[in-house]
């Protein structure tokens, strides 16, 4: 099958699947597949966020109110940031708190099956097994909530943690409140408590959205405490913030050691709503986290190197939907950021590899525009032969004198043709690029989609000293993408290493995460120590352009330190990741699996060998369908063996299982005479022992493109000016983009104060004078697209 990329990118007649859930939604059932505030409304929502030295712990409490006279059931959905770790989930049955538990995967599935036979539908949080999705690790969370009493309430709690990155001395945090699958929701009461602290001075703290303005309760150079509280709050944007660290190069060391370690098994962060009782236990080993901040002067830092790029862009059928949008967004960003002295070659690949030009070309605006048109005019087709694509890139890559050779792979990293094994492909590429002077090409990998093979992409990048970055379908990508592009033409610091005096007192020390470290960013190590000691020397050494850099810190190893609760869990995660990589490369062994299970149970980590018992039987996607749209997708429990869809217009279609994407799929034609509106289909599901289940799911026919009104702040501009565009559109608009000539496209974002979306395009000083058409594109959740052109003039100085 061959599908034009332009069809996906512009009018997208095949609808992309949406996120599984927003920031915790409870859908009443039966008869609903979206939130219905007339039946179940979000009465109260409390979000507690503690960011402690780049470690974010988030606790969410939600109370849903029933407005029905009968007992209800509900399906709870939560979209998990791919880099976050769920640490707790609990449902309250009246005054009784019922927490989730971590179990071995096989045992969790046995209990799950047994409960289902009793008409009880628990939730199940788990990752793809090792080898599924080519080594990807995907997690989702959904739980059936029952009973919800008449005119009563149901309280749910969820906690997770994540490590925030520091790039160019800046960090970004967001809590997902913006609707991605459903329309805007409202909370009767919303309270957000924020604590931000760091051992280094904080600066330039700001919210990136004005939707939830914080009140500062306390602010010092190293700590900020703030809160937001509102009533009848529309959840129309994410709660997001940025901050910077203001410090020269620095090495800090934090510790955790406690006799009372049992409450760690709850997985709850220190700000969670209640802490299980403690008991006296033997003193466990201590844990440390060493963080090295590199911030050298501009003259000593790495300089941008003129480069010759080969850009490998995946056009296989596995990169449809939001993955394709993410990939194309990355390609645009990279091409628009190239300098005049750079050159590039573009290679599109699926089961075949196709070059943009016979040889590389200068990065002129004309060549960049032609390359993007080349992509839009190509086709999605077939599977993925990644080895052939890499070999073609190597065969046609001969950097000109004075230019540094670099490759950028934009893909989900899931090969289906040729060499498909992660270990074999990684070893082949390392050998194919090896020279006595080092790798002949530096490969940087940008993975798109929750199902991307992060193990393979990371291995390919690390083997050549390149970058690896990953962004999920529903993740806010701007921060990651900007830093990925900024670092493409800058060499990182060479091999940061941690040394510790009295090293026999330490064990199982890991750098986390692994990967290149750049100036104005940080590297972290976690490890264990056996006994308290005085005057222990920590030293981090690395090399940069101007020579070696060395950071030192002398500290005492404490006998008791309980402030930084995140450190033992960060160590456990690093240890589990080490064991999973070992299994990936060397195969399974009982000792490694046993240790993974033991650590996962203690620290509540979901791994390929453990599950969080608390998964939907099915989830219909897409829910918004254009007339003529031929794709229906359903995600089910693992034990479902057949799925049949019965459509309202008389068609009955069996669905085919796609193991790579873990969904059932069929193609059908929605008759063009079907008017816009809500429709229902029946799903017949049969499990592995022959039991049949029937579910009623809805979808919406939506053929109308969003109506837009657009205006500019004035009609004439000079080079160097900024064009401000004000756009009003329908409430179901999901994205508004602005294009002007061959300049980098911009997005218009919602401005609550102005009650419109505002976008800005900066005119370069070298832009020619004359008349221009500024194009505004608006896309809704069904991927209907409308556009409007605005005339502007560029006049001389």
Tab-separated table of N, CA, C and O in Angstrom, residues 131-138 312-328 330 349-351 380-387 389-390 408-417 420 422 425 443-460 468-473 633 659-662:
chain	number	residue	atom	x	y	z
A	131	UNK	N	11.488	-7.670	23.680
A	131	UNK	CA	11.366	-8.219	22.338
A	131	UNK	C	10.137	-7.742	21.627
A	131	UNK	O	10.105	-7.698	20.420
A	132	UNK	N	9.059	-7.402	22.356
A	132	UNK	CA	7.895	-6.830	21.717
A	132	UNK	C	8.241	-5.423	21.270
A	132	UNK	O	9.037	-4.733	21.892
A	133	UNK	N	7.647	-4.970	20.192
A	133	UNK	CA	7.927	-3.658	19.634
A	133	UNK	C	9.421	-3.476	19.421
A	133	UNK	O	9.961	-2.399	19.530
A	134	UNK	N	10.125	-4.570	19.128
A	134	UNK	CA	11.540	-4.451	18.864
A	134	UNK	C	12.344	-3.949	20.043
A	134	UNK	O	13.361	-3.308	19.879
A	135	UNK	N	11.899	-4.221	21.243
A	135	UNK	CA	12.634	-3.775	22.411
A	135	UNK	C	12.091	-2.500	22.997
A	135	UNK	O	12.656	-1.958	23.917
A	136	UNK	N	10.997	-1.988	22.485
A	136	UNK	CA	10.420	-0.768	23.042
A	136	UNK	C	9.815	-1.052	24.395
A	136	UNK	O	9.487	-2.176	24.736
A	137	UNK	N	9.665	-0.009	25.179
A	137	UNK	CA	9.059	-0.147	26.494
A	137	UNK	C	7.926	0.864	26.581
A	137	UNK	O	8.144	2.050	26.707
A	138	UNK	N	6.717	0.395	26.485
A	138	UNK	CA	5.537	1.250	26.399
A	138	UNK	C	4.657	0.992	27.611
A	138	UNK	O	4.495	-0.144	28.037
A	312	UNK	N	18.245	10.872	7.381
A	312	UNK	CA	17.512	9.657	7.047
A	312	UNK	C	16.106	9.770	7.628
A	312	UNK	O	15.937	9.840	8.862
A	313	UNK	N	15.100	9.775	6.763
A	313	UNK	CA	13.711	10.004	7.177
A	313	UNK	C	12.880	8.766	6.875
A	313	UNK	O	12.778	8.325	5.728
A	314	UNK	N	12.287	8.203	7.910
A	314	UNK	CA	11.522	6.957	7.818
A	314	UNK	C	10.161	7.230	7.176
A	314	UNK	O	9.372	8.041	7.683
A	315	UNK	N	9.862	6.537	6.061
A	315	UNK	CA	8.557	6.679	5.395
A	315	UNK	C	7.835	5.344	5.313
A	315	UNK	O	7.043	5.108	4.402
A	316	UNK	N	8.091	4.461	6.264
A	316	UNK	CA	7.373	3.190	6.295
A	316	UNK	C	5.981	3.415	6.880
A	316	UNK	O	5.687	4.448	7.481
A	317	UNK	N	5.123	2.414	6.736
A	317	UNK	CA	3.743	2.552	7.197
A	317	UNK	C	3.623	2.595	8.724
A	317	UNK	O	2.576	2.952	9.245
A	318	UNK	N	4.700	2.247	9.428
A	318	UNK	CA	4.618	2.267	10.890
A	318	UNK	C	4.710	3.669	11.463
A	318	UNK	O	4.517	3.861	12.662
A	319	UNK	N	4.995	4.685	10.632
A	319	UNK	CA	5.147	6.043	11.163
A	319	UNK	C	3.966	6.924	10.789
A	319	UNK	O	4.085	8.127	10.618
A	320	UNK	N	2.792	6.320	10.685
A	320	UNK	CA	1.600	7.124	10.426
A	320	UNK	C	1.193	7.895	11.670
A	320	UNK	O	1.787	7.793	12.721
A	321	UNK	N	0.139	8.666	11.502
A	321	UNK	CA	-0.500	9.369	12.599
A	321	UNK	C	0.426	10.409	13.225
A	321	UNK	O	1.196	11.071	12.550
A	322	UNK	N	0.345	10.537	14.536
A	322	UNK	CA	1.118	11.572	15.214
A	322	UNK	C	2.616	11.355	15.083
A	322	UNK	O	3.395	12.305	15.128
A	323	UNK	N	3.050	10.100	14.921
A	323	UNK	CA	4.475	9.850	14.743
A	323	UNK	C	4.998	10.558	13.501
A	323	UNK	O	6.100	11.118	13.508
A	324	UNK	N	4.222	10.534	12.424
A	324	UNK	CA	4.639	11.210	11.200
A	324	UNK	C	4.713	12.717	11.413
A	324	UNK	O	5.652	13.376	10.954
A	325	UNK	N	3.743	13.267	12.119
A	325	UNK	CA	3.779	14.699	12.408
A	325	UNK	C	5.029	15.054	13.204
A	325	UNK	O	5.691	16.061	12.936
A	326	UNK	N	5.354	14.247	14.210
A	326	UNK	CA	6.543	14.509	15.026
A	326	UNK	C	7.815	14.419	14.182
A	326	UNK	O	8.739	15.219	14.329
A	327	UNK	N	7.878	13.408	13.307
A	327	UNK	CA	9.061	13.257	12.461
A	327	UNK	C	9.224	14.437	11.511
A	327	UNK	O	10.321	14.985	11.349
A	328	UNK	N	8.139	14.853	10.869
A	328	UNK	CA	8.233	15.944	9.911
A	328	UNK	C	8.565	17.259	10.621
A	328	UNK	O	9.319	18.084	10.104
A	330	UNK	N	10.429	17.536	13.235
A	330	UNK	CA	11.866	17.487	13.507
A	330	UNK	C	12.677	17.772	12.248
A	330	UNK	O	13.669	18.517	12.284
A	349	UNK	N	13.460	6.399	3.459
A	349	UNK	CA	13.599	4.940	3.445
A	349	UNK	C	12.370	4.268	4.031
A	349	UNK	O	11.720	4.760	4.937
A	350	UNK	N	12.033	3.130	3.467
A	350	UNK	CA	11.088	2.167	4.024
A	350	UNK	C	11.694	0.800	3.730
A	350	UNK	O	12.742	0.481	4.274
A	351	UNK	N	11.086	0.019	2.838
A	351	UNK	CA	11.752	-1.212	2.404
A	351	UNK	C	12.793	-0.911	1.334
A	351	UNK	O	13.608	-1.768	0.994
A	380	UNK	N	4.128	6.957	1.821
A	380	UNK	CA	4.288	5.975	2.879
A	380	UNK	C	4.036	4.597	2.282
A	380	UNK	O	3.015	4.393	1.626
A	381	UNK	N	4.941	3.674	2.514
A	381	UNK	CA	4.766	2.351	1.912
A	381	UNK	C	5.622	1.327	2.636
A	381	UNK	O	6.711	1.635	3.130
A	382	UNK	N	5.118	0.105	2.694
A	382	UNK	CA	5.908	-1.057	3.084
A	382	UNK	C	6.440	-1.029	4.503
A	382	UNK	O	5.985	-0.293	5.373
A	383	UNK	N	7.461	-1.880	4.719
A	383	UNK	CA	8.090	-2.002	6.020
A	383	UNK	C	9.355	-1.177	6.106
A	383	UNK	O	9.523	-0.198	5.379
A	384	UNK	N	10.266	-1.597	6.991
A	384	UNK	CA	11.462	-0.809	7.273
A	384	UNK	C	12.697	-1.675	7.158
A	384	UNK	O	12.855	-2.643	7.912
A	385	UNK	N	13.579	-1.327	6.204
A	385	UNK	CA	14.887	-1.965	6.098
A	385	UNK	C	15.923	-0.954	6.571
A	385	UNK	O	16.483	-0.182	5.795
A	386	UNK	N	16.162	-0.926	7.878
A	386	UNK	CA	17.023	0.090	8.474
A	386	UNK	C	18.489	-0.119	8.084
A	386	UNK	O	19.216	0.851	7.833
A	387	UNK	N	18.931	-1.370	8.004
A	387	UNK	CA	20.323	-1.621	7.634
A	387	UNK	C	20.595	-1.127	6.224
A	387	UNK	O	21.639	-0.512	5.960
A	389	UNK	N	19.100	1.280	4.667
A	389	UNK	CA	19.123	2.745	4.697
A	389	UNK	C	20.454	3.268	5.223
A	389	UNK	O	21.041	4.200	4.653
A	390	UNK	N	20.930	2.676	6.306
A	390	UNK	CA	22.212	3.109	6.862
A	390	UNK	C	23.357	2.836	5.900
A	390	UNK	O	24.267	3.662	5.735
A	408	UNK	N	21.715	12.120	10.714
A	408	UNK	CA	20.573	12.238	11.623
A	408	UNK	C	19.514	11.240	11.176
A	408	UNK	O	19.023	11.309	10.044
A	409	UNK	N	19.196	10.301	12.052
A	409	UNK	CA	18.182	9.283	11.781
A	409	UNK	C	16.891	9.695	12.471
A	409	UNK	O	16.847	9.853	13.694
A	410	UNK	N	15.822	9.881	11.687
A	410	UNK	CA	14.508	10.257	12.220
A	410	UNK	C	13.574	9.089	11.946
A	410	UNK	O	13.152	8.860	10.816
A	411	UNK	N	13.227	8.330	12.976
A	411	UNK	CA	12.543	7.055	12.762
A	411	UNK	C	11.984	6.549	14.080
A	411	UNK	O	12.357	7.018	15.161
A	412	UNK	N	11.079	5.547	13.992
A	412	UNK	CA	10.675	4.837	15.202
A	412	UNK	C	11.611	3.670	15.506
A	412	UNK	O	11.462	2.983	16.510
A	413	UNK	N	12.588	3.422	14.613
A	413	UNK	CA	13.625	2.439	14.904
A	413	UNK	C	13.154	1.009	14.992
A	413	UNK	O	13.735	0.213	15.731
A	414	UNK	N	12.121	0.661	14.222
A	414	UNK	CA	11.585	-0.702	14.269
A	414	UNK	C	11.754	-1.392	12.912
A	414	UNK	O	10.846	-1.376	12.083
A	415	UNK	N	12.921	-1.994	12.650
A	415	UNK	CA	13.146	-2.647	11.353
A	415	UNK	C	12.292	-3.895	11.196
A	415	UNK	O	12.070	-4.634	12.160
A	416	UNK	N	11.824	-4.116	9.959
A	416	UNK	CA	11.014	-5.308	9.660
A	416	UNK	C	11.598	-6.118	8.505
A	416	UNK	O	11.135	-7.221	8.247
A	417	UNK	N	12.581	-5.557	7.784
A	417	UNK	CA	13.256	-6.262	6.696
A	417	UNK	C	14.755	-6.265	6.959
A	417	UNK	O	15.269	-5.441	7.706
A	420	UNK	N	17.001	-7.395	11.620
A	420	UNK	CA	16.017	-6.795	12.509
A	420	UNK	C	16.414	-6.923	13.976
A	420	UNK	O	15.845	-6.224	14.827
A	422	UNK	N	18.201	-6.236	17.327
A	422	UNK	CA	18.853	-5.041	17.862
A	422	UNK	C	20.349	-5.231	18.016
A	422	UNK	O	21.149	-4.395	17.587
A	425	UNK	N	22.241	-5.520	14.574
A	425	UNK	CA	22.251	-4.271	13.821
A	425	UNK	C	23.177	-3.248	14.474
A	425	UNK	O	23.930	-2.539	13.780
A	443	UNK	N	26.388	9.641	14.193
A	443	UNK	CA	24.960	9.485	13.962
A	443	UNK	C	24.179	9.958	15.174
A	443	UNK	O	24.450	9.553	16.306
A	444	UNK	N	23.207	10.827	14.925
A	444	UNK	CA	22.279	11.281	15.958
A	444	UNK	C	20.905	10.731	15.626
A	444	UNK	O	20.471	10.782	14.477
A	445	UNK	N	20.213	10.187	16.609
A	445	UNK	CA	18.930	9.526	16.381
A	445	UNK	C	17.825	10.272	17.110
A	445	UNK	O	17.962	10.596	18.300
A	446	UNK	N	16.721	10.528	16.384
A	446	UNK	CA	15.537	11.176	16.962
A	446	UNK	C	14.372	10.210	16.815
A	446	UNK	O	13.887	9.961	15.715
A	447	UNK	N	13.954	9.619	17.936
A	447	UNK	CA	12.891	8.629	17.921
A	447	UNK	C	11.541	9.264	18.163
A	447	UNK	O	11.396	10.113	19.040
A	448	UNK	N	10.549	8.855	17.387
A	448	UNK	CA	9.204	9.419	17.504
A	448	UNK	C	8.213	8.312	17.829
A	448	UNK	O	8.234	7.244	17.211
A	449	UNK	N	7.353	8.568	18.804
A	449	UNK	CA	6.290	7.624	19.126
A	449	UNK	C	6.601	6.799	20.355
A	449	UNK	O	7.745	6.420	20.603
A	450	UNK	N	5.563	6.503	21.138
A	450	UNK	CA	5.747	5.709	22.348
A	450	UNK	C	6.271	4.318	22.061
A	450	UNK	O	6.867	3.677	22.914
A	451	UNK	N	6.038	3.813	20.841
A	451	UNK	CA	6.480	2.467	20.499
A	451	UNK	C	7.823	2.415	19.807
A	451	UNK	O	8.177	1.388	19.243
A	452	UNK	N	8.585	3.489	19.838
A	452	UNK	CA	9.873	3.466	19.132
A	452	UNK	C	10.868	2.577	19.888
A	452	UNK	O	10.779	2.407	21.106
A	453	UNK	N	11.808	2.010	19.137
A	453	UNK	CA	12.804	1.106	19.713
A	453	UNK	C	13.940	1.940	20.285
A	453	UNK	O	14.947	2.202	19.635
A	454	UNK	N	13.770	2.368	21.530
A	454	UNK	CA	14.768	3.233	22.157
A	454	UNK	C	16.094	2.504	22.369
A	454	UNK	O	17.156	3.121	22.304
A	455	UNK	N	16.028	1.201	22.622
A	455	UNK	CA	17.264	0.438	22.840
A	455	UNK	C	18.144	0.490	21.599
A	455	UNK	O	19.352	0.767	21.669
A	456	UNK	N	17.561	0.243	20.424
A	456	UNK	CA	18.336	0.243	19.188
A	456	UNK	C	18.817	1.641	18.828
A	456	UNK	O	19.995	1.842	18.501
A	457	UNK	N	17.927	2.620	18.875
A	457	UNK	CA	18.318	3.977	18.490
A	457	UNK	C	19.417	4.516	19.399
A	457	UNK	O	20.361	5.167	18.939
A	458	UNK	N	19.317	4.238	20.685
A	458	UNK	CA	20.354	4.687	21.614
A	458	UNK	C	21.679	3.990	21.319
A	458	UNK	O	22.748	4.617	21.328
A	459	UNK	N	21.629	2.690	21.020
A	459	UNK	CA	22.863	1.946	20.723
A	459	UNK	C	23.523	2.464	19.457
A	459	UNK	O	24.753	2.595	19.400
A	460	UNK	N	22.751	2.750	18.409
A	460	UNK	CA	23.323	3.284	17.167
A	460	UNK	C	23.998	4.627	17.414
A	460	UNK	O	25.089	4.895	16.904
A	468	UNK	N	21.047	10.867	21.185
A	468	UNK	CA	19.776	10.168	21.064
A	468	UNK	C	18.715	10.977	21.783
A	468	UNK	O	18.923	11.437	22.904
A	469	UNK	N	17.584	11.173	21.130
A	469	UNK	CA	16.449	11.842	21.749
A	469	UNK	C	15.188	11.096	21.378
A	469	UNK	O	15.111	10.446	20.340
A	470	UNK	N	14.191	11.196	22.238
A	470	UNK	CA	12.943	10.470	22.056
A	470	UNK	C	11.801	11.363	22.484
A	470	UNK	O	11.877	12.063	23.495
A	471	UNK	N	10.725	11.350	21.701
A	471	UNK	CA	9.534	12.112	22.077
A	471	UNK	C	8.308	11.259	21.788
A	471	UNK	O	8.202	10.627	20.738
A	472	UNK	N	7.398	11.192	22.762
A	472	UNK	CA	6.172	10.413	22.595
A	472	UNK	C	5.142	11.148	21.772
A	472	UNK	O	5.256	12.354	21.508
A	473	UNK	N	4.077	10.412	21.363
A	473	UNK	CA	3.054	11.023	20.510
A	473	UNK	C	2.392	12.233	21.148
A	473	UNK	O	2.105	13.218	20.483
A	633	UNK	N	-9.480	1.277	14.615
A	633	UNK	CA	-8.476	0.583	15.418
A	633	UNK	C	-9.011	0.372	16.829
A	633	UNK	O	-9.676	1.243	17.380
A	659	UNK	N	0.600	-6.977	15.547
A	659	UNK	CA	1.395	-7.194	16.760
A	659	UNK	C	2.396	-6.086	17.038
A	659	UNK	O	2.700	-5.796	18.190
A	660	UNK	N	2.916	-5.449	16.000
A	660	UNK	CA	3.911	-4.398	16.233
A	660	UNK	C	3.292	-3.208	16.951
A	660	UNK	O	3.935	-2.562	17.773
A	661	UNK	N	2.044	-2.897	16.598
A	661	UNK	CA	1.387	-1.748	17.208
A	661	UNK	C	0.445	-2.145	18.335
A	661	UNK	O	-0.130	-1.300	19.008
A	662	UNK	N	0.253	-3.436	18.518
A	662	UNK	CA	-0.585	-3.986	19.586
A	662	UNK	C	-2.015	-3.451	19.503
A	662	UNK	O	-2.621	-3.102	20.518
